[in-house]
């Protein structure tokens, strides 16, 4: 039995779930900050988008790793 076939999708699912939780927290905190200080909405939004991009990058790295390791299943 090849455990890599089970571990790859499971690892990707864990990475996607963690990324979703991180994105939810980041966007929630940014929306609260914008609600408290509407005059700083532009700066907060830029920081939120950069943070969201870094969070999404981690998920993309996990996806690329899964694709690379899928070649080792055979």
PDB file as gemmi writes it, atoms N, CA and C in Angstrom:
CRYST1    1.000    1.000    1.000  90.00  90.00  90.00 P 1                      
ATOM      1  N   UNK A   1       0.837  -1.183   0.000  1.00  0.00           N  
ATOM      2  CA  UNK A   1       0.000   0.000   0.000  1.00  0.00           C  
ATOM      3  C   UNK A   1       0.883   1.249   0.000  1.00  0.00           C  
ATOM      4  N   UNK A   2       0.532   2.190  -0.844  1.00  0.00           N  
ATOM      5  CA  UNK A   2       1.309   3.415  -0.966  1.00  0.00           C  
ATOM      6  C   UNK A   2       0.669   4.508  -0.110  1.00  0.00           C  
ATOM      7  N   UNK A   3       1.348   4.884   0.952  1.00  0.00           N  
ATOM      8  CA  UNK A   3       0.804   5.897   1.871  1.00  0.00           C  
ATOM      9  C   UNK A   3       0.879   7.309   1.306  1.00  0.00           C  
ATOM     10  N   UNK A   4       1.733   7.491   0.310  1.00  0.00           N  
ATOM     11  CA  UNK A   4       1.843   8.818  -0.304  1.00  0.00           C  
ATOM     12  C   UNK A   4       0.538   9.200  -1.006  1.00  0.00           C  
ATOM     13  N   UNK A   5      -0.152   8.216  -1.560  1.00  0.00           N  
ATOM     14  CA  UNK A   5      -1.430   8.475  -2.215  1.00  0.00           C  
ATOM     15  C   UNK A   5      -2.499   8.965  -1.250  1.00  0.00           C  
ATOM     16  N   UNK A   6      -2.400   8.590   0.000  1.00  0.00           N  
ATOM     17  CA  UNK A   6      -3.334   9.071   1.021  1.00  0.00           C  
ATOM     18  C   UNK A   6      -2.859  10.373   1.647  1.00  0.00           C  
ATOM     19  N   UNK A   7      -1.548  10.480   1.846  1.00  0.00           N  
ATOM     20  CA  UNK A   7      -1.003  11.642   2.542  1.00  0.00           C  
ATOM     21  C   UNK A   7      -1.061  12.918   1.707  1.00  0.00           C  
ATOM     22  N   UNK A   8      -0.903  12.801   0.401  1.00  0.00           N  
ATOM     23  CA  UNK A   8      -0.884  14.006  -0.441  1.00  0.00           C  
ATOM     24  C   UNK A   8      -2.206  14.764  -0.429  1.00  0.00           C  
ATOM     25  N   UNK A   9      -3.311  14.129  -0.725  1.00  0.00           N  
ATOM     26  CA  UNK A   9      -4.569  14.898  -0.676  1.00  0.00           C  
ATOM     27  C   UNK A   9      -4.942  15.325   0.733  1.00  0.00           C  
ATOM     28  N   UNK A  10      -4.593  14.507   1.717  1.00  0.00           N  
ATOM     29  CA  UNK A  10      -4.887  14.887   3.097  1.00  0.00           C  
ATOM     30  C   UNK A  10      -4.071  16.113   3.506  1.00  0.00           C  
ATOM     31  N   UNK A  11      -2.807  16.134   3.127  1.00  0.00           N  
ATOM     32  CA  UNK A  11      -1.966  17.297   3.431  1.00  0.00           C  
ATOM     33  C   UNK A  11      -2.443  18.548   2.728  1.00  0.00           C  
ATOM     34  N   UNK A  12      -2.873  18.391   1.487  1.00  0.00           N  
ATOM     35  CA  UNK A  12      -3.394  19.546   0.744  1.00  0.00           C  
ATOM     36  C   UNK A  12      -4.681  20.056   1.377  1.00  0.00           C  
ATOM     37  N   UNK A  13      -5.512  19.141   1.829  1.00  0.00           N  
ATOM     38  CA  UNK A  13      -6.758  19.557   2.482  1.00  0.00           C  
ATOM     39  C   UNK A  13      -6.471  20.303   3.783  1.00  0.00           C  
ATOM     40  N   UNK A  14      -5.513  19.822   4.544  1.00  0.00           N  
ATOM     41  CA  UNK A  14      -5.147  20.512   5.790  1.00  0.00           C  
ATOM     42  C   UNK A  14      -4.590  21.901   5.473  1.00  0.00           C  
ATOM     43  N   UNK A  15      -3.753  22.000   4.444  1.00  0.00           N  
ATOM     44  CA  UNK A  15      -3.192  23.307   4.071  1.00  0.00           C  
ATOM     45  C   UNK A  15      -4.288  24.268   3.613  1.00  0.00           C  
ATOM     46  N   UNK A  16      -5.237  23.763   2.833  1.00  0.00           N  
ATOM     47  CA  UNK A  16      -6.329  24.616   2.355  1.00  0.00           C  
ATOM     48  C   UNK A  16      -7.221  25.053   3.516  1.00  0.00           C  
ATOM     49  N   UNK A  17      -7.475  24.137   4.451  1.00  0.00           N  
ATOM     50  CA  UNK A  17      -8.301  24.491   5.604  1.00  0.00           C  
ATOM     51  C   UNK A  17      -7.609  25.549   6.471  1.00  0.00           C  
ATOM     52  N   UNK A  18      -6.319  25.366   6.710  1.00  0.00           N  
ATOM     53  CA  UNK A  18      -5.568  26.358   7.492  1.00  0.00           C  
ATOM     54  C   UNK A  18      -5.517  27.700   6.796  1.00  0.00           C  
ATOM     55  N   UNK A  19      -5.371  27.671   5.488  1.00  0.00           N  
ATOM     56  CA  UNK A  19      -5.354  28.918   4.730  1.00  0.00           C  
ATOM     57  C   UNK A  19      -6.699  29.624   4.799  1.00  0.00           C  
ATOM     58  N   UNK A  20      -7.765  28.847   4.712  1.00  0.00           N  
ATOM     59  CA  UNK A  20      -9.103  29.447   4.794  1.00  0.00           C  
ATOM     60  C   UNK A  20      -9.334  30.081   6.163  1.00  0.00           C  
ATOM     61  N   UNK A  21      -8.896  29.397   7.212  1.00  0.00           N  
ATOM     62  CA  UNK A  21      -9.037  29.983   8.550  1.00  0.00           C  
ATOM     63  C   UNK A  21      -8.220  31.264   8.684  1.00  0.00           C  
ATOM     64  N   UNK A  22      -7.002  31.242   8.159  1.00  0.00           N  
ATOM     65  CA  UNK A  22      -6.147  32.432   8.221  1.00  0.00           C  
ATOM     66  C   UNK A  22      -6.715  33.594   7.442  1.00  0.00           C  
ATOM     67  N   UNK A  23      -7.236  33.302   6.256  1.00  0.00           N  
ATOM     68  CA  UNK A  23      -7.843  34.364   5.451  1.00  0.00           C  
ATOM     69  C   UNK A  23      -9.067  34.942   6.145  1.00  0.00           C  
ATOM     70  N   UNK A  24      -9.864  34.077   6.720  1.00  0.00           N  
ATOM     71  CA  UNK A  24     -11.055  34.561   7.423  1.00  0.00           C  
ATOM     72  C   UNK A  24     -10.711  35.476   8.575  1.00  0.00           C  
ATOM     73  N   UNK A  25      -9.706  35.084   9.346  1.00  0.00           N  
ATOM     74  CA  UNK A  25      -9.285  35.927  10.474  1.00  0.00           C  
ATOM     75  C   UNK A  25      -8.693  37.244   9.992  1.00  0.00           C  
ATOM     76  N   UNK A  26      -7.871  37.192   8.943  1.00  0.00           N  
ATOM     77  CA  UNK A  26      -7.214  38.401   8.447  1.00  0.00           C  
ATOM     78  C   UNK A  26      -8.239  39.397   7.904  1.00  0.00           C  
ATOM     79  N   UNK A  27      -9.172  38.905   7.121  1.00  0.00           N  
ATOM     80  CA  UNK A  27     -10.172  39.799   6.538  1.00  0.00           C  
ATOM     81  C   UNK A  27     -11.107  40.324   7.624  1.00  0.00           C  
ATOM     82  N   UNK A  28     -11.454  39.472   8.586  1.00  0.00           N  
ATOM     83  CA  UNK A  28     -12.315  39.915   9.680  1.00  0.00           C  
ATOM     84  C   UNK A  28     -11.652  41.033  10.486  1.00  0.00           C  
ATOM     85  N   UNK A  29     -10.382  40.837  10.805  1.00  0.00           N  
ATOM     86  CA  UNK A  29      -9.666  41.864  11.567  1.00  0.00           C  
ATOM     87  C   UNK A  29      -9.531  43.150  10.764  1.00  0.00           C  
ATOM     88  N   UNK A  30      -9.300  43.023   9.470  1.00  0.00           N  
ATOM     89  CA  UNK A  30      -9.192  44.223   8.637  1.00  0.00           C  
ATOM     90  C   UNK A  30     -10.517  44.971   8.569  1.00  0.00           C  
ATOM     91  N   UNK A  31     -11.608  44.239   8.452  1.00  0.00           N  
ATOM     92  CA  UNK A  31     -12.917  44.903   8.389  1.00  0.00           C  
ATOM     93  C   UNK A  31     -13.236  45.600   9.715  1.00  0.00           C  
ATOM     94  N   UNK A  32     -12.867  44.973  10.827  1.00  0.00           N  
ATOM     95  CA  UNK A  32     -13.068  45.631  12.116  1.00  0.00           C  
ATOM     96  C   UNK A  32     -12.234  46.896  12.226  1.00  0.00           C  
ATOM     97  N   UNK A  33     -10.988  46.822  11.750  1.00  0.00           N  
ATOM     98  CA  UNK A  33     -10.106  47.988  11.808  1.00  0.00           C  
ATOM     99  C   UNK A  33     -10.635  49.119  10.926  1.00  0.00           C  
ATOM    100  N   UNK A  34     -11.145  48.766   9.758  1.00  0.00           N  
ATOM    101  CA  UNK A  34     -11.709  49.791   8.871  1.00  0.00           C  
ATOM    102  C   UNK A  34     -12.956  50.396   9.504  1.00  0.00           C  
ATOM    103  N   UNK A  35     -13.730  49.562  10.197  1.00  0.00           N  
ATOM    104  CA  UNK A  35     -14.923  50.077  10.872  1.00  0.00           C  
ATOM    105  C   UNK A  35     -14.580  51.051  11.997  1.00  0.00           C  
ATOM    106  N   UNK A  36     -13.459  50.780  12.685  1.00  0.00           N  
ATOM    107  CA  UNK A  36     -13.050  51.680  13.770  1.00  0.00           C  
ATOM    108  C   UNK A  36     -12.400  52.949  13.252  1.00  0.00           C  
ATOM    109  N   UNK A  37     -11.606  52.817  12.173  1.00  0.00           N  
ATOM    110  CA  UNK A  37     -10.892  53.970  11.620  1.00  0.00           C  
ATOM    111  C   UNK A  37     -11.137  54.044  10.116  1.00  0.00           C  
ATOM    112  N   UNK A  38     -12.250  54.588   9.704  1.00  0.00           N  
ATOM    113  CA  UNK A  38     -12.549  54.638   8.263  1.00  0.00           C  
ATOM    114  C   UNK A  38     -11.552  55.482   7.476  1.00  0.00           C  
ATOM    115  N   UNK A  39     -10.930  56.456   8.119  1.00  0.00           N  
ATOM    116  CA  UNK A  39      -9.966  57.301   7.403  1.00  0.00           C  
ATOM    117  C   UNK A  39      -8.711  56.529   7.002  1.00  0.00           C  
ATOM    118  N   UNK A  40      -8.414  55.404   7.655  1.00  0.00           N  
ATOM    119  CA  UNK A  40      -7.236  54.604   7.327  1.00  0.00           C  
ATOM    120  C   UNK A  40      -7.603  53.387   6.480  1.00  0.00           C  
ATOM    121  N   UNK A  41      -8.751  53.419   5.838  1.00  0.00           N  
ATOM    122  CA  UNK A  41      -9.227  52.250   5.088  1.00  0.00           C  
ATOM    123  C   UNK A  41      -8.274  51.864   3.959  1.00  0.00           C  
ATOM    124  N   UNK A  42      -7.707  52.824   3.288  1.00  0.00           N  
ATOM    125  CA  UNK A  42      -6.801  52.520   2.177  1.00  0.00           C  
ATOM    126  C   UNK A  42      -5.562  51.761   2.615  1.00  0.00           C  
ATOM    127  N   UNK A  43      -4.942  52.230   3.690  1.00  0.00           N  
ATOM    128  CA  UNK A  43      -3.734  51.571   4.193  1.00  0.00           C  
ATOM    129  C   UNK A  43      -4.058  50.174   4.725  1.00  0.00           C  
ATOM    130  N   UNK A  44      -5.167  50.057   5.433  1.00  0.00           N  
ATOM    131  CA  UNK A  44      -5.550  48.759   5.995  1.00  0.00           C  
ATOM    132  C   UNK A  44      -5.867  47.774   4.876  1.00  0.00           C  
ATOM    133  N   UNK A  45      -6.547  48.253   3.852  1.00  0.00           N  
ATOM    134  CA  UNK A  45      -6.920  47.368   2.746  1.00  0.00           C  
ATOM    135  C   UNK A  45      -5.688  46.872   1.994  1.00  0.00           C  
ATOM    136  N   UNK A  46      -4.714  47.731   1.790  1.00  0.00           N  
ATOM    137  CA  UNK A  46      -3.483  47.309   1.106  1.00  0.00           C  
ATOM    138  C   UNK A  46      -2.756  46.258   1.938  1.00  0.00           C  
ATOM    139  N   UNK A  47      -2.651  46.491   3.232  1.00  0.00           N  
ATOM    140  CA  UNK A  47      -1.986  45.514   4.102  1.00  0.00           C  
ATOM    141  C   UNK A  47      -2.746  44.193   4.117  1.00  0.00           C  
ATOM    142  N   UNK A  48      -4.078  44.266   4.101  1.00  0.00           N  
ATOM    143  CA  UNK A  48      -4.883  43.043   4.095  1.00  0.00           C  
ATOM    144  C   UNK A  48      -4.679  42.265   2.804  1.00  0.00           C  
ATOM    145  N   UNK A  49      -4.636  42.943   1.675  1.00  0.00           N  
ATOM    146  CA  UNK A  49      -4.462  42.254   0.394  1.00  0.00           C  
ATOM    147  C   UNK A  49      -3.086  41.608   0.318  1.00  0.00           C  
ATOM    148  N   UNK A  50      -2.054  42.291   0.803  1.00  0.00           N  
ATOM    149  CA  UNK A  50      -0.710  41.702   0.800  1.00  0.00           C  
ATOM    150  C   UNK A  50      -0.670  40.473   1.707  1.00  0.00           C  
ATOM    151  N   UNK A  51      -1.276  40.576   2.879  1.00  0.00           N  
ATOM    152  CA  UNK A  51      -1.322  39.427   3.783  1.00  0.00           C  
ATOM    153  C   UNK A  51      -2.097  38.268   3.198  1.00  0.00           C  
ATOM    154  N   UNK A  52      -3.217  38.567   2.540  1.00  0.00           N  
ATOM    155  CA  UNK A  52      -4.010  37.510   1.910  1.00  0.00           C  
ATOM    156  C   UNK A  52      -3.224  36.839   0.786  1.00  0.00           C  
ATOM    157  N   UNK A  53      -2.438  37.621   0.067  1.00  0.00           N  
ATOM    158  CA  UNK A  53      -1.628  37.037  -1.008  1.00  0.00           C  
ATOM    159  C   UNK A  53      -0.585  36.080  -0.431  1.00  0.00           C  
ATOM    160  N   UNK A  54       0.039  36.458   0.685  1.00  0.00           N  
ATOM    161  CA  UNK A  54       1.024  35.561   1.311  1.00  0.00           C  
ATOM    162  C   UNK A  54       0.356  34.286   1.823  1.00  0.00           C  
ATOM    163  N   UNK A  55      -0.827  34.413   2.378  1.00  0.00           N  
ATOM    164  CA  UNK A  55      -1.542  33.233   2.866  1.00  0.00           C  
ATOM    165  C   UNK A  55      -1.901  32.316   1.702  1.00  0.00           C  
ATOM    166  N   UNK A  56      -2.390  32.894   0.622  1.00  0.00           N  
ATOM    167  CA  UNK A  56      -2.728  32.091  -0.551  1.00  0.00           C  
ATOM    168  C   UNK A  56      -1.487  31.447  -1.156  1.00  0.00           C  
ATOM    169  N   UNK A  57      -0.347  32.137  -1.074  1.00  0.00           N  
ATOM    170  CA  UNK A  57       0.891  31.570  -1.620  1.00  0.00           C  
ATOM    171  C   UNK A  57       1.249  30.270  -0.908  1.00  0.00           C  
ATOM    172  N   UNK A  58       1.028  30.196   0.388  1.00  0.00           N  
ATOM    173  CA  UNK A  58       1.329  28.963   1.111  1.00  0.00           C  
ATOM    174  C   UNK A  58       0.475  27.808   0.604  1.00  0.00           C  
ATOM    175  N   UNK A  59      -0.776  28.071   0.306  1.00  0.00           N  
ATOM    176  CA  UNK A  59      -1.642  27.028  -0.234  1.00  0.00           C  
ATOM    177  C   UNK A  59      -1.186  26.619  -1.628  1.00  0.00           C  
ATOM    178  N   UNK A  60      -0.765  27.579  -2.413  1.00  0.00           N  
ATOM    179  CA  UNK A  60      -0.284  27.259  -3.763  1.00  0.00           C  
ATOM    180  C   UNK A  60       0.995  26.429  -3.682  1.00  0.00           C  
ATOM    181  N   UNK A  61       1.873  26.743  -2.718  1.00  0.00           N  
ATOM    182  CA  UNK A  61       3.079  25.923  -2.535  1.00  0.00           C  
ATOM    183  C   UNK A  61       2.705  24.489  -2.185  1.00  0.00           C  
ATOM    184  N   UNK A  62       1.700  24.315  -1.346  1.00  0.00           N  
ATOM    185  CA  UNK A  62       1.250  22.962  -1.003  1.00  0.00           C  
ATOM    186  C   UNK A  62       0.698  22.258  -2.226  1.00  0.00           C  
ATOM    187  N   UNK A  63      -0.056  22.973  -3.044  1.00  0.00           N  
ATOM    188  CA  UNK A  63      -0.614  22.377  -4.260  1.00  0.00           C  
ATOM    189  C   UNK A  63       0.497  21.971  -5.226  1.00  0.00           C  
ATOM    190  N   UNK A  64       1.489  22.822  -5.404  1.00  0.00           N  
ATOM    191  CA  UNK A  64       2.605  22.501  -6.300  1.00  0.00           C  
ATOM    192  C   UNK A  64       3.379  21.294  -5.763  1.00  0.00           C  
ATOM    193  N   UNK A  65       3.569  21.241  -4.456  1.00  0.00           N  
ATOM    194  CA  UNK A  65       4.262  20.100  -3.851  1.00  0.00           C  
ATOM    195  C   UNK A  65       3.495  18.812  -4.105  1.00  0.00           C  
ATOM    196  N   UNK A  66       2.182  18.879  -3.999  1.00  0.00           N  
ATOM    197  CA  UNK A  66       1.361  17.689  -4.269  1.00  0.00           C  
ATOM    198  C   UNK A  66       1.519  17.260  -5.726  1.00  0.00           C  
ATOM    199  N   UNK A  67       1.496  18.213  -6.634  1.00  0.00           N  
ATOM    200  CA  UNK A  67       1.658  17.860  -8.052  1.00  0.00           C  
ATOM    201  C   UNK A  67       3.022  17.226  -8.308  1.00  0.00           C  
ATOM    202  N   UNK A  68       4.062  17.780  -7.682  1.00  0.00           N  
ATOM    203  CA  UNK A  68       5.412  17.230  -7.882  1.00  0.00           C  
ATOM    204  C   UNK A  68       5.497  15.818  -7.312  1.00  0.00           C  
ATOM    205  N   UNK A  69       4.949  15.614  -6.136  1.00  0.00           N  
ATOM    206  CA  UNK A  69       5.044  14.302  -5.502  1.00  0.00           C  
ATOM    207  C   UNK A  69       4.083  13.277  -6.102  1.00  0.00           C  
ATOM    208  N   UNK A  70       3.064  13.741  -6.819  1.00  0.00           N  
ATOM    209  CA  UNK A  70       2.162  12.786  -7.482  1.00  0.00           C  
ATOM    210  C   UNK A  70       2.913  11.958  -8.516  1.00  0.00           C  
ATOM    211  N   UNK A  71       3.973  12.507  -9.073  1.00  0.00           N  
ATOM    212  CA  UNK A  71       4.776  11.759 -10.034  1.00  0.00           C  
ATOM    213  C   UNK A  71       5.519  10.606  -9.408  1.00  0.00           C  
ATOM    214  N   UNK A  72       5.663  10.594  -8.101  1.00  0.00           N  
ATOM    215  CA  UNK A  72       6.377   9.524  -7.411  1.00  0.00           C  
ATOM    216  C   UNK A  72       5.442   8.390  -6.991  1.00  0.00           C  
ATOM    217  N   UNK A  73       4.167   8.489  -7.314  1.00  0.00           N  
ATOM    218  CA  UNK A  73       3.229   7.444  -6.895  1.00  0.00           C  
ATOM    219  C   UNK A  73       3.381   6.165  -7.703  1.00  0.00           C  
ATOM    220  N   UNK A  74       3.867   6.262  -8.904  1.00  0.00           N  
ATOM    221  CA  UNK A  74       3.930   5.059  -9.758  1.00  0.00           C  
ATOM    222  C   UNK A  74       5.166   4.254  -9.515  1.00  0.00           C  
TER     223      UNK A  74                                                      
END                                                                             
